[in-house]
GROMACS .gro file of C-alpha atoms in nm:
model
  264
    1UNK     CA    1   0.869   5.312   0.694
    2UNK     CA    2   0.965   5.475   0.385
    3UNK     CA    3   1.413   5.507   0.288
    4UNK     CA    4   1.517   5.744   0.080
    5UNK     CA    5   1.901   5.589  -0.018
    6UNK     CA    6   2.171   5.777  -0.238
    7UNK     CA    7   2.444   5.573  -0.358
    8UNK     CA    8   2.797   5.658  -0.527
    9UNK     CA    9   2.613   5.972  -0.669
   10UNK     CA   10   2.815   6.167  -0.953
   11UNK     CA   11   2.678   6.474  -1.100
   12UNK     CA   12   2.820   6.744  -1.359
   13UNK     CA   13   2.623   7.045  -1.497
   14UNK     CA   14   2.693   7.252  -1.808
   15UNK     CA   15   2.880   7.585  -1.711
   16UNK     CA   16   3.027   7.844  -1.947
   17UNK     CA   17   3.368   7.604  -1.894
   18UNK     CA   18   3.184   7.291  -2.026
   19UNK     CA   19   3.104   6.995  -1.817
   20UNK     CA   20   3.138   7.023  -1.451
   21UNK     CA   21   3.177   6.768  -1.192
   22UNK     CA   22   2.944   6.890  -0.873
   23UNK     CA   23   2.905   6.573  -0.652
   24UNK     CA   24   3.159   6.320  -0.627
   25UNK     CA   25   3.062   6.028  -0.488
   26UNK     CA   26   2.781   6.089  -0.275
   27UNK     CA   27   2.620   5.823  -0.022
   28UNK     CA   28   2.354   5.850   0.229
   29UNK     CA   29   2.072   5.697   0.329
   30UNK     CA   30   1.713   5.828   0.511
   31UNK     CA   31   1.438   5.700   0.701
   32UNK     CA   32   1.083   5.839   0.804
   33UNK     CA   33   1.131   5.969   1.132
   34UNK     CA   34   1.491   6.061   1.060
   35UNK     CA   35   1.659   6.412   1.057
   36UNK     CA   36   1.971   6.472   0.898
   37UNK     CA   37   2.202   6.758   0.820
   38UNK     CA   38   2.394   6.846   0.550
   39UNK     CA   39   2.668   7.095   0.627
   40UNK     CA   40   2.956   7.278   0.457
   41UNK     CA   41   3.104   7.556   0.308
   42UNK     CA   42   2.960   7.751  -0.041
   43UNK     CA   43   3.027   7.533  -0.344
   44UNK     CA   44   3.048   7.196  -0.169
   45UNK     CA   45   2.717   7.097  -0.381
   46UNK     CA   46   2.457   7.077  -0.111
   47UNK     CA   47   2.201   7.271  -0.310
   48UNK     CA   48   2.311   7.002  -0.621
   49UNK     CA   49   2.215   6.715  -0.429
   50UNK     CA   50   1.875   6.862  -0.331
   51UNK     CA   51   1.805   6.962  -0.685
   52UNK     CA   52   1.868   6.645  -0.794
   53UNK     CA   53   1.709   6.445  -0.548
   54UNK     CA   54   1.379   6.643  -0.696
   55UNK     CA   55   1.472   6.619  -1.100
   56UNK     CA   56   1.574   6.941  -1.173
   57UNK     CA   57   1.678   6.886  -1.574
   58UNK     CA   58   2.009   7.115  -1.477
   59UNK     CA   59   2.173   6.836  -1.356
   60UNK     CA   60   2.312   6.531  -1.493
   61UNK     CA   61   2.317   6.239  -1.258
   62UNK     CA   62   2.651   6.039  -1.449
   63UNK     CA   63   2.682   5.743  -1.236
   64UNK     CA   64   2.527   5.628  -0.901
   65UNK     CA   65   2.173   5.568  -0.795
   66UNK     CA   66   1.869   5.744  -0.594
   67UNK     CA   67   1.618   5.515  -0.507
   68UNK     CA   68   1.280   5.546  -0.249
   69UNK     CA   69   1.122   5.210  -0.071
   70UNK     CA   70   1.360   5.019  -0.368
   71UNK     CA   71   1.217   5.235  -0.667
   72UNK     CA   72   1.420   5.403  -0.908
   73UNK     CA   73   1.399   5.783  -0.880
   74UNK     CA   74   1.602   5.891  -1.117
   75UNK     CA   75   1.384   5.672  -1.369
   76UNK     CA   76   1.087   5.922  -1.219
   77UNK     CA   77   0.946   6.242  -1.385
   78UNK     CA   78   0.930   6.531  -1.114
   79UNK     CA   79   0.529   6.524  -1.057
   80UNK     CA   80   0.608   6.109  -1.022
   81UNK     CA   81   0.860   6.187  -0.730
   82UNK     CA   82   0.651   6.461  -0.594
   83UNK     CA   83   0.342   6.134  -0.577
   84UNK     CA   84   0.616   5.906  -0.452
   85UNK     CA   85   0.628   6.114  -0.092
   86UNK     CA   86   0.930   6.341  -0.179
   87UNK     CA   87   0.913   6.736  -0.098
   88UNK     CA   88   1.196   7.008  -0.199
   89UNK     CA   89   1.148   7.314  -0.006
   90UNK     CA   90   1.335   7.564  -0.275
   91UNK     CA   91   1.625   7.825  -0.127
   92UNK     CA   92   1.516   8.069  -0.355
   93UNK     CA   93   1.091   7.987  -0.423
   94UNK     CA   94   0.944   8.150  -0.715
   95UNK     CA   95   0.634   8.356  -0.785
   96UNK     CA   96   0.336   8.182  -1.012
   97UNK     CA   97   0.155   8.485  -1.090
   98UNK     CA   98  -0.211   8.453  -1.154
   99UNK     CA   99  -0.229   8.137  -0.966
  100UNK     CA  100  -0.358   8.172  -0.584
  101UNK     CA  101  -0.203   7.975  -0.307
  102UNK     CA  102  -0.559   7.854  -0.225
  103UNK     CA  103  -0.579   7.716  -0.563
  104UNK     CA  104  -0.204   7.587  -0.596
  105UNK     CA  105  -0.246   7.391  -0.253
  106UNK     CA  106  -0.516   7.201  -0.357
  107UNK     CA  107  -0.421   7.141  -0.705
  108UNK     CA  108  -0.142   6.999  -0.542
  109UNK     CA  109  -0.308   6.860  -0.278
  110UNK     CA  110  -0.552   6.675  -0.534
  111UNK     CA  111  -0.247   6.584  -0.751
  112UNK     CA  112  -0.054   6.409  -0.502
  113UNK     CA  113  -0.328   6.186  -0.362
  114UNK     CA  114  -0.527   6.113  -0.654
  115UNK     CA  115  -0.808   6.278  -0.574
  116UNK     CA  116  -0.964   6.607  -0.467
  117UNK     CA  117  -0.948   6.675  -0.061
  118UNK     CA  118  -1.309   6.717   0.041
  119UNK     CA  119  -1.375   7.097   0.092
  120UNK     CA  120  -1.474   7.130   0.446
  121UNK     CA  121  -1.206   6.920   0.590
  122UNK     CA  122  -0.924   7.102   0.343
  123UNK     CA  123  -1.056   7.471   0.420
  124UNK     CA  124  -1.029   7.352   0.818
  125UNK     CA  125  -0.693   7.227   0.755
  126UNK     CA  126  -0.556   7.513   0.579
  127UNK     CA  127  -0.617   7.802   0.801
  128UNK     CA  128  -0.495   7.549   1.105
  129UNK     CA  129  -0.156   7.530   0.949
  130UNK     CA  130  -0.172   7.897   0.827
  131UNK     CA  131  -0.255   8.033   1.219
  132UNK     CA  132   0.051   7.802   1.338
  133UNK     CA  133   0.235   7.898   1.088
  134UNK     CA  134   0.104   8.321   1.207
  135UNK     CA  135   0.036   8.353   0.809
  136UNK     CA  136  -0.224   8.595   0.770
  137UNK     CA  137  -0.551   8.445   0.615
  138UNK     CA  138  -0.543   8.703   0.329
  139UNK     CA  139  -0.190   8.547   0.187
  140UNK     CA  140  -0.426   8.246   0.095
  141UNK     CA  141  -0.611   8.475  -0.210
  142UNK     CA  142  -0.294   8.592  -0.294
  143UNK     CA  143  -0.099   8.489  -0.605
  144UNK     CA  144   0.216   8.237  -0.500
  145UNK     CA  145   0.465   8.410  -0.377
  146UNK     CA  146   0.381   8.748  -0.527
  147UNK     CA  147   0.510   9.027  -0.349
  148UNK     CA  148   0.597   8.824  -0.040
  149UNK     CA  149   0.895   8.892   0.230
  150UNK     CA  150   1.225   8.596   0.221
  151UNK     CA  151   1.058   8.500   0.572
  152UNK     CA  152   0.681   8.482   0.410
  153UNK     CA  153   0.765   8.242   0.125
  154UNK     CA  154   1.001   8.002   0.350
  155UNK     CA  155   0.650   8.022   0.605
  156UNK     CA  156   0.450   7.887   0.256
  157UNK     CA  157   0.702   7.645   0.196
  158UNK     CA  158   0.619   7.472   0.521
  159UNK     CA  159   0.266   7.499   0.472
  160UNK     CA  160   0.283   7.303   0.194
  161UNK     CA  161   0.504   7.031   0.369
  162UNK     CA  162   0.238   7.030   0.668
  163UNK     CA  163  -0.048   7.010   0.426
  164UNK     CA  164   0.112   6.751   0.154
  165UNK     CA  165   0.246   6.487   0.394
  166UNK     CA  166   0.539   6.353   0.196
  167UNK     CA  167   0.748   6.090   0.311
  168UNK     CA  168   1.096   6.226   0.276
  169UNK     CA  169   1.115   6.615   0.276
  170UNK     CA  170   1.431   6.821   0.172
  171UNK     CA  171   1.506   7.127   0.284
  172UNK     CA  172   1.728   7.336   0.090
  173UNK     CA  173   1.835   7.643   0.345
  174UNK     CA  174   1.537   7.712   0.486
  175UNK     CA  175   1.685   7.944   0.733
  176UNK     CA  176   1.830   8.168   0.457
  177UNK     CA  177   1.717   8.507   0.517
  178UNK     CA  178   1.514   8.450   0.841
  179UNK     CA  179   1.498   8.659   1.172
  180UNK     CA  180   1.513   8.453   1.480
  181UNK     CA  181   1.143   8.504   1.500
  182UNK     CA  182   1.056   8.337   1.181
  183UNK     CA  183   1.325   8.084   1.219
  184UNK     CA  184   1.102   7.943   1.544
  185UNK     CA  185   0.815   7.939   1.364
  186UNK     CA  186   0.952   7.775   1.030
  187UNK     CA  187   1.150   7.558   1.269
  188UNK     CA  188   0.819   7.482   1.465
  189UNK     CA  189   0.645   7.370   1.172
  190UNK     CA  190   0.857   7.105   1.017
  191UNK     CA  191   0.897   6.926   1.383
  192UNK     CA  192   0.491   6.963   1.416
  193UNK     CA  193   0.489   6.780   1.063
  194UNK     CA  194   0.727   6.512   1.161
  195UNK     CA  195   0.575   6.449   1.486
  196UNK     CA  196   0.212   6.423   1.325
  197UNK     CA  197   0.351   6.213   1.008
  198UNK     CA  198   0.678   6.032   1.130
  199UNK     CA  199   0.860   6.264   0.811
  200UNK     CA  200   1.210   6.198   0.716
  201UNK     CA  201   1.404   6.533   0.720
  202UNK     CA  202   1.707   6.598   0.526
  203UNK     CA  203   1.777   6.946   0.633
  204UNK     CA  204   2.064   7.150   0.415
  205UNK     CA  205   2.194   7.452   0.585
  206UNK     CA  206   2.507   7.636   0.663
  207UNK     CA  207   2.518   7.751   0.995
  208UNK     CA  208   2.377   7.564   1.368
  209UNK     CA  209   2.156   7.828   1.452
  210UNK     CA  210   1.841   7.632   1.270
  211UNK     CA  211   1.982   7.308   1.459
  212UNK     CA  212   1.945   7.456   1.776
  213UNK     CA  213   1.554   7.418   1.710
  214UNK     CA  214   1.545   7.107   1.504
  215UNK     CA  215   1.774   6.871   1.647
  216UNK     CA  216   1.968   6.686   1.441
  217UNK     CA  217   2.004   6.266   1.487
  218UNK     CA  218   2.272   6.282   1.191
  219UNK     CA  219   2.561   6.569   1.066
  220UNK     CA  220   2.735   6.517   0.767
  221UNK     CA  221   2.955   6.730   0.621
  222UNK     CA  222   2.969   6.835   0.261
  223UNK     CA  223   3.316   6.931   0.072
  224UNK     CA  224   3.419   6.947  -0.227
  225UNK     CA  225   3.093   6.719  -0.356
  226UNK     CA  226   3.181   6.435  -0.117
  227UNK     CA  227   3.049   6.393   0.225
  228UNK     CA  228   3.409   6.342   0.456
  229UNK     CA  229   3.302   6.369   0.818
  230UNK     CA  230   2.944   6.228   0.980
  231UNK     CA  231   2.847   6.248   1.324
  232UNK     CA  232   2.561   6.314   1.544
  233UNK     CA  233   2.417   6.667   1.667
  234UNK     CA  234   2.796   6.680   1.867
  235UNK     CA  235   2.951   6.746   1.514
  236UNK     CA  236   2.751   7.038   1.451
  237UNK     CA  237   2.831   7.180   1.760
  238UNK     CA  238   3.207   7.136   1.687
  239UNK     CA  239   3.132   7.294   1.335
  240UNK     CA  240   2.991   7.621   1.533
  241UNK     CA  241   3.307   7.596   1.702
  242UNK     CA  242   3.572   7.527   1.456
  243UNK     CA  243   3.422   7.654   1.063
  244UNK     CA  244   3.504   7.433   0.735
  245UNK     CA  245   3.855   7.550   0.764
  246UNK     CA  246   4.033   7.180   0.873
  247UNK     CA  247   3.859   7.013   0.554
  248UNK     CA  248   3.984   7.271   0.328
  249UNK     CA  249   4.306   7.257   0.111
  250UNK     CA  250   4.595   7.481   0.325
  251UNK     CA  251   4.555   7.835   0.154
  252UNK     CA  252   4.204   7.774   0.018
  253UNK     CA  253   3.919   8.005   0.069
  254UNK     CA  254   3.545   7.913   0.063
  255UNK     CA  255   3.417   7.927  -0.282
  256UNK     CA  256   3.153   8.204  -0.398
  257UNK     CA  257   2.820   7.977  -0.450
  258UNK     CA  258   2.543   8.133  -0.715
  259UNK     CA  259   2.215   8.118  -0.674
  260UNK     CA  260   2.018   7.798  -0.854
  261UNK     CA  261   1.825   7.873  -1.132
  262UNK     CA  262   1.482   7.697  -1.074
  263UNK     CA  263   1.357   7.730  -1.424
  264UNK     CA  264   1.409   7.404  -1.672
   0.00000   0.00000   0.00000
């Protein structure tokens, strides 16, 4: 059993109005097998805490500690995290022109485990996850994420969690931008890859309607950079309910949040 365990994190980033306090405090702790969600209004830094969970240079981790099975993260480079068994599935993933996804997925693939997946066995692999996934077999000769749909890159975004097999896998919004129909099949995916793997899940999102296909065992609920509420799936149910509105100052309005930059 791998643990993923966040404690008293503090993070600022630079802004045009100088340094910025983002997270506040944050504790958590996850195990394989485990799904948790982190809810809450824009702005409350879930995005933050995903970004810096995977080493994103953006953000400056000024107190607190991240550590997997007892080793220091934040004393890891991003490829060493990456080989440790962590996976960020991006909000917003970006194109790599000129570089397939057959050739990206293996490069990975190869990077990851030390060595080079025999052929035969990786070929059969991919186009299993890519049918359960309804990719067509033509995205694989196609440049990453060139060209494709919000719903098409969040589908190759699981295909790389399937294929990868991390440990602890983040997902930052997956269901942004996703019919229903591709929200069962994205949804589909990451419970087939923590059924076959025993994955931990820490699952970032906004709204229930993802959580009505991955179930939840933990809710906690992001404001303000500190988590102040934790429950089980019940909570998120109340959220659907109820809104952010009771942990927000009288008078205050959710925040606008801005996309993440994902370039260093």
């Amino acid at each position: 059993m791998s643990v993923l365990e966040i404690r008293d994190l503090h993070v600022t980033v630079e802004t045009d109005a100088g340094t910025t306090p983002i997270l506040n405090g944050v504790t958590l702790t996850i195990r394989t097998g485990e799904t948790h969600a982190i809810m809450g209004p824009n702005g409350s830094g879930k995005s933050t805490l995903a970004y810096t969970i995977a080493g994103h240079p953006k953000y400056n981790v000024t107190s607190g500690s991240i550590a997997l099975d007892g080793e220091d993260v934040l004393a890891m480079t991003v490829d060493e995290r990456a080989r440790a068994g962590l996976f960020l599935a991006m909000q917003y993933p970006v194109e790599i022109p000129g570089v397939t996804v057959t050739n990206f997925l293996r490069t990975a693939k190869t990077a990851i485990d030390g060595e080079a997946p025999s052929i035969r066995t990786w070929t059969k692999d991919v186009k299993a996850s890519m049918k359960a996934l309804r990719m067509d077999p033509k995205f694989a000769q196609r440049n990453v994420n060139e060209g494709f749909s919000g719903g098409e890159k969040k589908r190759h975004e699981i295909l790389q969690l399937e294929l990868l097999k991390p440990q602890i896998a983040v997902l930052d919004e997956t269901d942004s931008g996703l019919d229903v129909d591709a929200l069962k099949i994205v949804s589909e995916g990451v419970n087939r890859a923590k059924s076959e793997t025993n994955l931990g899940v820490l699952l970032i999102t906004h709204y229930t309607r993802i959580l009505r296909y991955i179930r939840p065992d933990f809710v906690h609920v992001m404001v303000g950079g500190r988590i102040v509420e934790e429950g089980g799936s019940e909570l998120a149910d109340r959220l659907e309910d109820e809104g952010y509105d009771r942990f927000l100052p009288a008078g205050e309005e959710e925040p606008a949040e801005a996309p993440v930059s994902t370039e260093a």
